[in-house]
Amino acid sequence: MPDLIRSKFHVMLHQYHWAVSIIFFLLVLAIDPLAVFYAYFVPNVIYGHSGGFINSINHMFGYRTYNTGDNS
């Protein structure tokens, strides 16, 4: 990762990620207010639910390395 630390662009994104996100939000809002729903809220819901979905699939179809005695 030393090359990323030397990159001024990536350091700026790390320090000001919230500002980049707000600028993107305002830009999308200025173009089309309905697009905010599809550019912000839908991806956040998909991202938020994907962890639970993967966890559920792994508990249903996964394997156990050790016998634990429970039903997980």
Short mmCIF file of C-alpha atoms in Angstrom, two decimals:
data_model
loop_
_atom_site.label_atom_id
_atom_site.label_comp_id
_atom_site.label_asym_id
_atom_site.label_seq_id
_atom_site.Cartn_x
_atom_site.Cartn_y
_atom_site.Cartn_z
CA MET A 1 0.00 0.00 0.00
CA PRO A 2 2.91 2.44 0.00
CA ASP A 3 2.08 3.49 -3.55
CA LEU A 4 -1.46 4.51 -2.50
CA ILE A 5 -0.12 6.57 0.38
CA ARG A 6 2.11 8.49 -2.03
CA SER A 7 -0.80 9.11 -4.42
CA LYS A 8 -2.19 12.58 -3.70
CA PHE A 9 -5.50 11.72 -5.40
CA HIS A 10 -6.15 8.69 -3.19
CA VAL A 11 -5.09 10.52 -0.03
CA MET A 12 -7.51 13.34 -0.93
CA LEU A 13 -10.34 10.81 -1.46
CA HIS A 14 -9.60 9.24 1.91
CA GLN A 15 -9.55 12.57 3.73
CA TYR A 16 -12.54 14.13 2.00
CA HIS A 17 -14.73 11.12 1.14
CA TRP A 18 -17.72 12.80 2.78
CA ALA A 19 -17.31 15.92 0.62
CA VAL A 20 -17.05 13.86 -2.56
CA SER A 21 -20.22 12.01 -1.55
CA ILE A 22 -22.11 15.26 -0.84
CA ILE A 23 -20.98 16.80 -4.14
CA PHE A 24 -22.11 13.68 -6.00
CA PHE A 25 -25.45 13.78 -4.16
CA LEU A 26 -26.02 17.44 -5.05
CA LEU A 27 -25.00 16.86 -8.67
CA VAL A 28 -27.46 13.99 -9.04
CA LEU A 29 -30.14 16.02 -7.26
CA ALA A 30 -29.63 18.91 -9.68
CA ILE A 31 -29.91 16.62 -12.70
CA ASP A 32 -32.95 14.64 -11.60
CA PRO A 33 -34.43 14.45 -8.09
CA LEU A 34 -35.85 10.98 -8.79
CA ALA A 35 -32.38 9.76 -9.70
CA VAL A 36 -31.32 10.36 -6.07
CA PHE A 37 -33.53 7.44 -5.13
CA TYR A 38 -31.81 5.13 -7.62
CA ALA A 39 -28.29 6.51 -7.16
CA TYR A 40 -28.28 6.60 -3.34
CA PHE A 41 -31.04 4.72 -1.62
CA VAL A 42 -31.33 1.60 -3.79
CA PRO A 43 -27.58 0.84 -3.72
CA ASN A 44 -27.49 1.41 0.05
CA VAL A 45 -30.37 -1.00 0.60
CA ILE A 46 -28.74 -3.60 -1.65
CA TYR A 47 -25.40 -3.14 0.12
CA GLY A 48 -27.01 -3.32 3.54
CA HIS A 49 -29.00 -6.45 2.81
CA SER A 50 -26.28 -8.34 0.93
CA GLY A 51 -24.41 -9.21 4.13
CA GLY A 52 -27.50 -10.72 5.71
CA PHE A 53 -28.33 -12.56 2.50
CA ILE A 54 -24.86 -14.10 2.28
CA ASN A 55 -25.00 -15.02 5.96
CA SER A 56 -28.38 -16.72 5.51
CA ILE A 57 -27.24 -18.68 2.45
CA ASN A 58 -24.09 -19.84 4.26
CA HIS A 59 -26.08 -20.98 7.27
CA MET A 60 -28.53 -22.90 5.07
CA PHE A 61 -26.09 -24.53 2.63
CA GLY A 62 -22.70 -24.16 4.30
CA TYR A 63 -20.70 -26.81 6.09
CA ARG A 64 -19.41 -27.12 9.62
CA THR A 65 -15.71 -27.58 10.16
CA TYR A 66 -16.27 -28.69 13.77
CA ASN A 67 -19.22 -30.40 15.46
CA THR A 68 -20.73 -27.81 17.74
CA GLY A 69 -23.96 -29.45 18.77
CA ASP A 70 -26.14 -26.52 17.73
CA ASN A 71 -28.17 -26.02 14.55
CA SER A 72 -26.27 -23.09 13.08
#
